[in-house]
C-alpha cells in the first residue's frame, strides 16, 4: 500500500509544490496549515511521515512545538523539518527533539524525495527490529510435507495478497499464529506493522483500552494519549488471537470499527480512521458459541471471509521428525548448547504420541531433552531418555526389553511378531500412508496390504489424500 505523508506549511504554494512532488512518486498526501489542523490530522489517522515547516504564521504552536507534541504521542512516526529561515542551531535543535532530518528552503525535489525515502525506510527497519526483539523466537513458517500442511500453505499463498479477512481455527498450540504471520509476510502489507492482541489473556476490563486506545486526560491524572492496537496496526495487520474470548460488548464495537474502518478512543470524541487487515484465530467452535449466545453472528461473518484450519499435530504425524529436528537446531542456537542427534527410534516414538499440546508441546519437549537428557553432546537421544508419557506411546518394536519375549517363541512366531511391530511403527511414522510406507520398507503396495491383513494390522490407507 502507498505511504501517506502529512505536509504542514503555512504557505499554500509550498504545500502544493511538496504535494505535487510526492504525489508524482506514488505517495498519498494530506496537508495542514497550522498546529491545530496538523495535530487534528495526525490524531485522526497516523501518517507514515510528516514534512513539517518550522515557522508557521497564525499558528498556536511553531514547528518545534508540533514536533514535540507528535513525538510524545507517536515517536515512531518520522518527521522531516523544513525552513526558509533556518540556521545550524535550529537544525540541531530539531534533530535533538527527534526530527529525522532538516531541509532548508529552497530545496531540490530530488533531495526531498531521497530524504523521504530514507526516513520511511529507517522507520520500517526500526519497526522490524522492535518486533524481532518483542517476538524473539517466533516461528514464521509452517514446516512439514504432510498433505494437510501442504494444502494450508497453498491456501495461505492464495489468500495473502488479497487483503481479505481470515479466520484461522485449530487446537491450541497447533500453529495458528504462525499461519497468521505467514499471511502477513506474503501480503502487500509485509513492510507494515504486525500487531497481535491475545484475547484469552487480557483482562476484560481493559479490553477496549487495549483495542481502541485512550484519549489524553481520560484517567483524570493528566495522562497522555495512548494508542490502541488498532491504531498501532494502521497500514498493517492486526491479529485477534483467540477471538472467542473477546467480551460481547467489545464484539459489538469491533463490528462497527471493521465496518467503518474507524473508531473513537476511550474517553475521546474524535473519529480515528485506520486501514488495517484483521486476522482472527480461535480454538473453539464459533458456531456453537453463537448458538450459546457467547459470540456475535455478525462479527463471525465479518471475520470469516476466508476460513482456514490448522490441523492438530496428531493429524500430521509424518511432520514430527522435521519439526523436532528444526526445534533442536533452534534451541541449540538460542541456548548456546551443542545440538544433539535425535535417533530414528526416538522420532518413531514421538510420531506414536498423540501430542495434546500440539506443536508447542513438541517444541517444549525438545528444549527439555537438549538440557535434561543424560549423556554427552555427541551421544544420540534414545527412547529411554524420553519422559514416561511420551515413551510409553512408542511402538512395541522400540521397547528395549522385548528380547526375552521373542526368545521364547518359535522362529516363525518370532518373525511374525517382529514384522507386526515393525510395520506398525512404520505406519505411524508415515501417518498411515500405505504408499510411502511400502516405498520405505521395500515392498510393493499390494504386497504390503496383504502382509498387513495377514498380520492383523489395522491400517487406514491415506495414500489417496497425498
Coordinates of C-alpha atoms in Angstrom, one line a residue:
X1 CA 0.0 0.0 0.0
X2 CA 1.1 3.6 -0.7
X3 CA 2.7 5.5 2.2
X4 CA 0.7 8.6 3.4
X5 CA 2.6 11.8 4.1
X6 CA 1.3 14.7 6.1
X7 CA 2.6 18.1 4.8
X8 CA 2.5 21.0 7.3
X9 CA 3.3 24.5 5.9
X10 CA 1.6 27.9 6.2
X11 CA 2.3 28.8 2.5
X12 CA -0.2 27.4 0.0
X13 CA 2.3 27.4 -2.8
X14 CA 4.8 25.4 -0.8
X15 CA 2.2 22.9 0.3
X16 CA 1.1 22.5 -3.3
X17 CA 4.7 22.1 -4.5
X18 CA 5.6 19.4 -2.0
X19 CA 2.3 17.6 -2.5
X20 CA 2.9 17.5 -6.3
X21 CA 6.4 16.2 -5.9
X22 CA 5.4 13.4 -3.5
X23 CA 2.2 12.5 -5.4
X24 CA 4.2 12.1 -8.6
X25 CA 6.3 9.5 -6.7
X26 CA 3.2 7.5 -5.8
X27 CA 2.7 8.8 -2.2
X28 CA -0.6 9.7 -0.8
X29 CA -0.7 13.1 0.9
X30 CA -2.6 15.3 3.3
X31 CA -2.0 18.9 4.1
X32 CA -2.3 21.3 7.1
X33 CA -1.5 25.0 7.5
X34 CA -1.2 25.4 11.3
X35 CA -0.7 23.5 14.6
X36 CA -4.4 22.8 15.3
X37 CA -5.1 21.4 11.8
X38 CA -1.8 19.5 11.8
X39 CA -2.4 17.8 15.2
X40 CA -6.0 17.0 14.3
X41 CA -4.9 15.4 11.1
X42 CA -2.2 13.5 12.9
X43 CA -4.5 12.2 15.5
X44 CA -7.3 11.3 13.1
X45 CA -5.1 8.9 11.1
X46 CA -1.4 8.3 11.8
X47 CA 0.7 9.2 8.7
X48 CA 3.8 7.3 7.6
X49 CA 5.8 10.5 7.5
X50 CA 5.4 14.2 8.4
X51 CA 7.0 17.1 6.4
X52 CA 6.9 20.0 8.9
X53 CA 7.8 23.7 8.5
X54 CA 9.4 25.3 11.5
X55 CA 8.0 28.8 11.1
X56 CA 4.2 28.9 10.9
X57 CA 2.2 32.1 10.8
X58 CA -1.2 32.3 12.6
X59 CA -0.4 29.1 14.4
X60 CA -0.8 28.4 18.2
X61 CA 2.5 26.3 18.1
X62 CA 5.5 26.6 15.9
X63 CA 7.1 23.6 14.1
X64 CA 9.2 22.7 17.1
X65 CA 6.2 22.7 19.3
X66 CA 4.3 20.5 16.9
X67 CA 7.3 18.2 16.7
X68 CA 7.4 17.8 20.4
X69 CA 3.6 17.0 20.6
X70 CA 3.8 14.5 17.8
X71 CA 6.9 12.8 19.3
X72 CA 5.2 12.5 22.7
X73 CA 2.2 10.7 21.1
X74 CA 3.7 8.6 18.3
X75 CA 7.6 8.7 18.5
X76 CA 7.8 6.0 15.7
X77 CA 6.5 8.4 13.0
X78 CA 9.5 10.1 11.3
X79 CA 9.4 13.9 10.9
X80 CA 11.4 15.9 8.4
X81 CA 11.7 19.6 9.3
X82 CA 11.8 22.4 6.6
X83 CA 12.5 26.1 6.8
X84 CA 13.4 29.1 4.7
X85 CA 15.0 30.8 7.7
X86 CA 16.9 28.0 9.2
X87 CA 20.2 28.2 11.0
X88 CA 22.6 25.4 12.1
X89 CA 21.3 26.0 15.7
X90 CA 17.7 25.5 14.6
X91 CA 18.6 22.3 12.7
X92 CA 20.5 20.9 15.6
X93 CA 17.6 21.7 17.9
X94 CA 15.1 20.0 15.6
X95 CA 17.2 16.8 15.5
X96 CA 17.7 16.8 19.3
X97 CA 13.9 17.0 19.6
X98 CA 13.5 13.8 17.5
X99 CA 13.3 15.0 13.9
X100 CA 14.7 12.6 11.3
X101 CA 16.3 15.4 9.2
X102 CA 16.3 19.0 8.3
X103 CA 15.9 20.6 4.8
X104 CA 16.5 24.3 4.1
X105 CA 14.3 26.1 1.6
X106 CA 14.5 26.4 -1.3
X107 CA 15.2 22.7 -1.8
X108 CA 15.6 20.5 -4.9
X109 CA 12.9 17.9 -5.5
X110 CA 15.4 15.1 -5.7
X111 CA 16.7 15.9 -2.2
X112 CA 13.2 15.9 -0.8
X113 CA 12.3 12.6 -2.4
X114 CA 15.6 11.0 -1.2
X115 CA 15.2 12.1 2.4
X116 CA 11.5 11.0 2.4
X117 CA 12.6 7.5 1.1
X118 CA 15.3 7.3 3.7
X119 CA 13.0 8.4 6.6
X120 CA 10.4 5.8 5.6
X121 CA 13.0 3.0 5.3
X122 CA 14.5 3.9 8.7
X123 CA 11.1 3.8 10.3
X124 CA 10.4 0.4 8.7
X125 CA 13.7 -1.0 10.0
X126 CA 13.0 0.3 13.5
X127 CA 9.6 -1.4 13.5
X128 CA 11.2 -4.7 12.4
X129 CA 13.9 -4.6 15.0
X130 CA 11.3 -3.7 17.7
X131 CA 9.1 -6.6 16.7
X132 CA 12.0 -9.0 16.5
X133 CA 13.0 -8.1 20.0
X134 CA 9.5 -8.4 21.2
X135 CA 8.8 -11.7 19.4
X136 CA 12.2 -13.3 19.6
X137 CA 11.9 -16.9 18.6
X138 CA 8.6 -16.6 16.9
X139 CA 8.1 -19.1 14.0
X140 CA 7.2 -17.6 10.7
X141 CA 7.0 -20.8 8.5
X142 CA 4.7 -23.8 8.6
X143 CA 7.1 -26.8 8.4
X144 CA 6.2 -30.2 7.1
X145 CA 5.3 -32.2 3.9
X146 CA 2.0 -33.7 5.0
X147 CA -1.0 -33.2 2.7
X148 CA -2.9 -31.1 5.3
X149 CA 0.0 -28.7 5.8
X150 CA 0.8 -28.5 2.1
X151 CA -2.9 -27.6 1.4
X152 CA -2.8 -25.0 4.2
X153 CA 0.4 -23.4 2.8
X154 CA -1.2 -23.3 -0.7
X155 CA -4.3 -21.6 0.7
X156 CA -2.1 -19.0 2.5
X157 CA -0.3 -18.3 -0.7
X158 CA -3.6 -17.6 -2.4
X159 CA -5.3 -15.5 0.3
X160 CA -2.3 -13.5 1.5
X161 CA -2.1 -11.0 -1.4
X162 CA -5.9 -10.3 -1.5
X163 CA -6.3 -8.3 1.7
X164 CA -9.4 -10.4 2.8
X165 CA -10.0 -11.0 6.4
X166 CA -9.1 -14.5 7.5
X167 CA -10.4 -16.7 10.4
X168 CA -7.9 -19.4 11.4
X169 CA -9.2 -22.2 13.5
X170 CA -7.4 -25.1 15.2
X171 CA -6.4 -26.5 18.6
X172 CA -4.2 -24.6 21.0
X173 CA -0.5 -24.9 20.1
X174 CA -1.1 -26.1 16.6
X175 CA 0.5 -23.0 14.9
X176 CA -2.4 -20.6 14.2
X177 CA -0.2 -17.5 14.9
X178 CA 2.5 -18.9 12.6
X179 CA -0.1 -19.1 9.9
X180 CA -1.2 -15.6 10.6
X181 CA 2.4 -14.3 10.4
X182 CA 2.8 -16.2 7.1
X183 CA -0.2 -14.4 5.6
X184 CA 1.1 -11.0 6.7
X185 CA 4.6 -11.8 5.4
X186 CA 3.2 -12.7 1.9
X187 CA 0.8 -9.8 1.8
X188 CA 1.2 -6.3 0.3
X189 CA 1.4 -5.1 3.9
X190 CA 4.5 -7.1 4.7
X191 CA 6.6 -3.9 5.3
X192 CA 4.0 -2.5 7.8
X193 CA 3.3 -3.5 11.4
X194 CA 2.1 -6.9 12.5
X195 CA 0.3 -6.4 15.9
X196 CA -1.1 -9.2 18.0
X197 CA -3.7 -8.9 20.7
X198 CA -4.2 -12.1 22.8
X199 CA -7.9 -12.0 23.7
X200 CA -7.6 -15.0 26.1
X201 CA -5.1 -13.4 28.5
X202 CA -6.3 -9.8 28.5
X203 CA -8.3 -8.5 31.5
X204 CA -11.9 -7.9 30.2
X205 CA -12.0 -4.6 32.0
X206 CA -9.0 -3.3 29.9
X207 CA -10.1 -4.8 26.6
X208 CA -11.4 -1.6 24.9
X209 CA -8.4 0.4 26.1
X210 CA -6.0 -2.0 24.5
X211 CA -8.1 -2.3 21.3
X212 CA -9.1 1.4 20.8
X213 CA -6.6 3.3 22.9
X214 CA -7.2 6.1 25.5
X215 CA -7.6 9.8 24.9
X216 CA -5.4 12.2 26.8
X217 CA -6.5 13.1 30.3
X218 CA -9.1 10.3 30.5
X219 CA -7.7 8.8 33.6
X220 CA -8.1 12.1 35.5
X221 CA -4.4 12.3 36.2
X222 CA -3.4 14.2 33.1
X223 CA -2.0 11.2 31.3
X224 CA -1.2 11.5 27.7
X225 CA -3.0 9.8 24.8
X226 CA -2.2 6.1 24.4
X227 CA -2.7 4.4 21.0
X228 CA -4.5 1.0 21.0
X229 CA -3.6 -2.0 18.8
X230 CA -6.0 -0.9 16.0
X231 CA -4.1 2.4 15.7
X232 CA -0.7 0.8 16.1
X233 CA -1.5 -1.6 13.3
X234 CA -2.5 1.1 10.8
X235 CA -1.4 0.1 7.4
X236 CA -0.5 -3.4 8.5
X237 CA -2.2 -6.4 10.1
X238 CA -3.9 -6.9 13.4
X239 CA -4.1 -10.4 14.8
X240 CA -7.1 -11.0 17.2
X241 CA -5.7 -14.2 18.9
X242 CA -8.4 -16.5 20.4
X243 CA -11.1 -14.1 19.4
X244 CA -13.8 -16.2 21.1
X245 CA -12.6 -14.7 24.5
X246 CA -13.5 -11.2 23.5
X247 CA -16.3 -9.7 25.7
X248 CA -19.7 -9.4 24.0
X249 CA -19.9 -5.7 24.4
X250 CA -16.5 -5.2 22.8
X251 CA -17.5 -7.5 20.0
X252 CA -20.3 -5.1 19.0
X253 CA -17.8 -2.2 18.9
X254 CA -15.3 -4.1 16.9
X255 CA -18.0 -4.9 14.3
X256 CA -18.7 -1.2 13.9
X257 CA -14.9 -0.5 13.7
X258 CA -14.5 -3.1 11.0
X259 CA -17.4 -1.8 9.0
X260 CA -16.4 1.9 9.2
X261 CA -12.6 1.4 9.3
X262 CA -12.6 3.8 12.2
X263 CA -13.3 4.2 15.9
X264 CA -13.2 6.6 18.9
X265 CA -10.6 6.2 21.6
X266 CA -11.8 5.5 25.1
X267 CA -12.8 8.9 26.6
X268 CA -12.5 10.6 23.2
X269 CA -14.9 12.1 20.7
X270 CA -12.6 12.3 17.6
X271 CA -13.1 9.6 14.9
X272 CA -9.8 7.8 14.2
X273 CA -9.6 6.4 10.7
X274 CA -7.4 3.3 10.1
X275 CA -6.5 0.9 7.3
X276 CA -6.0 -2.4 9.0
X277 CA -6.3 -6.0 7.8
X278 CA -7.7 -8.2 10.6
X279 CA -6.8 -11.9 11.0
X280 CA -8.5 -13.8 13.9
X281 CA -7.8 -17.2 15.4
X282 CA -9.8 -19.5 17.6
X283 CA -9.6 -22.9 19.2
X284 CA -13.4 -23.1 19.7
X285 CA -16.4 -23.9 17.5
X286 CA -17.7 -20.4 16.9
X287 CA -21.0 -21.7 15.5
X288 CA -21.6 -23.4 18.9
X289 CA -20.5 -20.2 20.7
X290 CA -23.0 -18.2 18.5
X291 CA -25.8 -20.7 19.4
X292 CA -24.9 -20.3 23.1
X293 CA -25.1 -16.5 22.8
X294 CA -21.4 -16.0 23.6
X295 CA -20.3 -14.8 20.2
X296 CA -21.9 -12.3 17.8
X297 CA -23.0 -13.8 14.5
X298 CA -22.4 -10.6 12.6
X299 CA -18.8 -10.5 13.9
X300 CA -18.3 -14.1 12.8
X301 CA -19.3 -13.3 9.2
X302 CA -17.1 -10.2 9.1
X303 CA -14.1 -12.2 10.3
X304 CA -14.6 -15.5 8.4
X305 CA -14.4 -14.1 4.9
X306 CA -11.8 -16.8 4.3
X307 CA -11.8 -19.6 6.9
X308 CA -8.6 -21.7 7.3
X309 CA -7.9 -24.6 9.6
X310 CA -4.6 -25.6 11.2
X311 CA -4.5 -29.4 11.8
X312 CA -3.6 -30.9 15.2
X313 CA -0.1 -32.5 15.3
X314 CA -1.6 -36.0 15.6
X315 CA -3.3 -35.5 12.3
X316 CA 0.1 -35.0 10.6
X317 CA 2.4 -37.4 12.4
X318 CA 4.7 -37.6 9.4
X319 CA 5.8 -34.0 10.0
X320 CA 7.1 -34.7 13.5
X321 CA 10.7 -35.6 12.5
X322 CA 11.3 -32.4 10.5
X323 CA 9.7 -30.3 13.3
X324 CA 11.7 -32.0 16.0
X325 CA 15.0 -31.5 14.2
X326 CA 14.1 -27.9 13.5
X327 CA 13.3 -27.2 17.1
X328 CA 16.6 -28.9 18.2
X329 CA 18.6 -26.6 15.9
X330 CA 16.7 -23.5 17.1
X331 CA 17.0 -24.5 20.8
X332 CA 20.7 -25.2 20.5
X333 CA 21.3 -21.9 18.7
X334 CA 19.3 -20.0 21.3
X335 CA 20.8 -21.6 24.4
X336 CA 24.4 -21.9 23.1
X337 CA 24.4 -25.6 23.8
X338 CA 25.6 -28.1 21.0
X339 CA 22.6 -29.8 19.3
X340 CA 22.1 -33.5 19.8
X341 CA 21.0 -36.1 17.3
X342 CA 17.5 -37.5 17.7
X343 CA 17.7 -41.2 16.9
X344 CA 15.2 -42.8 14.5
X345 CA 13.8 -44.7 17.4
X346 CA 13.1 -41.5 19.3
X347 CA 11.5 -39.9 16.2
X348 CA 9.3 -43.0 15.8
X349 CA 8.3 -42.8 19.5
X350 CA 7.4 -39.1 19.0
X351 CA 5.3 -40.0 16.0
X352 CA 3.3 -42.5 18.0
X353 CA 2.4 -40.0 20.7
X354 CA -0.8 -38.0 20.4
X355 CA 0.6 -34.6 21.4
X356 CA -2.4 -33.0 23.2
X357 CA -0.4 -29.7 23.4
X358 CA 0.4 -30.0 19.6
X359 CA 3.5 -28.3 18.1
X360 CA 4.0 -26.1 21.2
X361 CA 4.3 -29.2 23.3
X362 CA 6.8 -30.8 20.9
X363 CA 8.9 -27.7 20.9
X364 CA 9.0 -27.6 24.7
X365 CA 9.9 -31.3 24.8
X366 CA 12.8 -30.8 22.5
X367 CA 14.0 -27.9 24.7
X368 CA 13.8 -30.2 27.7
X369 CA 15.7 -33.0 26.0
X370 CA 18.5 -30.7 25.0
X371 CA 19.0 -29.6 28.6
X372 CA 18.0 -32.7 30.7
X373 CA 18.6 -35.8 28.6
X374 CA 21.5 -37.8 30.0
X375 CA 24.7 -38.3 28.0
X376 CA 27.2 -36.0 26.3
X377 CA 26.6 -33.7 23.3
X378 CA 27.8 -36.3 20.8
X379 CA 25.5 -39.1 22.1
X380 CA 22.2 -39.5 20.3
X381 CA 19.0 -39.2 22.3
X382 CA 17.4 -42.6 22.7
X383 CA 13.8 -43.6 23.5
X384 CA 14.6 -44.4 27.2
X385 CA 15.5 -40.7 27.7
X386 CA 12.0 -39.6 26.8
X387 CA 9.5 -38.6 29.5
X388 CA 7.4 -41.6 30.5
X389 CA 4.2 -40.2 29.0
X390 CA 5.9 -39.9 25.6
X391 CA 8.0 -43.1 25.8
X392 CA 5.0 -45.2 26.8
X393 CA 3.3 -44.5 23.5
X394 CA 6.2 -45.9 21.5
X395 CA 5.5 -48.9 19.3
X396 CA 6.4 -52.3 20.9
X397 CA 9.2 -52.7 18.3
X398 CA 11.1 -49.9 20.0
X399 CA 10.9 -51.4 23.6
X400 CA 14.3 -52.5 24.8
X401 CA 13.0 -55.3 27.0
X402 CA 11.4 -57.3 24.2
X403 CA 14.2 -59.8 23.6
X404 CA 13.0 -62.2 26.3
X405 CA 9.5 -62.4 24.7
X406 CA 10.9 -63.1 21.3
X407 CA 13.4 -65.7 22.5
X408 CA 10.6 -67.8 24.0
X409 CA 8.9 -68.1 20.6
X410 CA 9.4 -70.4 17.6
X411 CA 11.2 -68.8 14.7
X412 CA 8.0 -68.3 12.6
X413 CA 6.1 -66.8 15.5
X414 CA 9.0 -64.6 16.5
X415 CA 9.4 -63.3 12.9
X416 CA 5.6 -62.5 12.6
X417 CA 5.7 -60.7 16.0
X418 CA 8.7 -58.6 14.8
X419 CA 7.1 -57.9 11.4
X420 CA 3.9 -56.8 13.0
X421 CA 5.6 -54.4 15.5
X422 CA 7.9 -53.2 12.8
X423 CA 5.2 -52.4 10.3
X424 CA 3.0 -50.8 13.0
X425 CA 5.9 -48.4 13.8
X426 CA 6.5 -47.6 10.1
X427 CA 2.8 -46.9 9.5
X428 CA 2.9 -44.5 12.5
X429 CA 6.0 -42.8 11.0
X430 CA 4.3 -42.2 7.7
X431 CA 0.9 -41.2 9.1
X432 CA -0.9 -44.3 7.8
X433 CA 0.2 -43.7 4.2
X434 CA 0.5 -47.1 2.6
X435 CA 2.4 -45.9 -0.5
X436 CA 5.1 -44.1 1.5
X437 CA 5.4 -47.0 4.0
X438 CA 5.7 -49.5 1.1
X439 CA 8.4 -47.4 -0.5
X440 CA 10.4 -47.2 2.7
X441 CA 10.2 -50.9 3.7
X442 CA 10.9 -52.0 0.1
X443 CA 7.6 -53.7 -0.8
X444 CA 5.0 -53.4 -3.5
X445 CA 1.9 -51.5 -2.2
X446 CA -0.4 -54.5 -2.9
X447 CA 2.1 -56.9 -1.2
X448 CA 2.1 -54.6 1.9
X449 CA -1.7 -54.6 2.0
X450 CA -1.7 -58.4 2.0
X451 CA 1.0 -58.6 4.7
X452 CA -0.8 -56.2 7.0
X453 CA -4.0 -58.2 6.6
X454 CA -2.2 -61.4 7.3
X455 CA -0.6 -60.0 10.5
X456 CA -3.9 -58.4 11.6
X457 CA -2.6 -54.9 11.5
X458 CA -5.4 -52.3 11.1
X459 CA -4.4 -49.6 8.7
X460 CA -6.4 -46.7 7.1
X461 CA -4.9 -46.1 3.7
X462 CA -4.3 -42.4 3.4
X463 CA -2.3 -42.6 0.2
X464 CA -5.1 -41.0 -1.9
X465 CA -5.0 -37.9 0.3
X466 CA -1.5 -37.0 -0.7

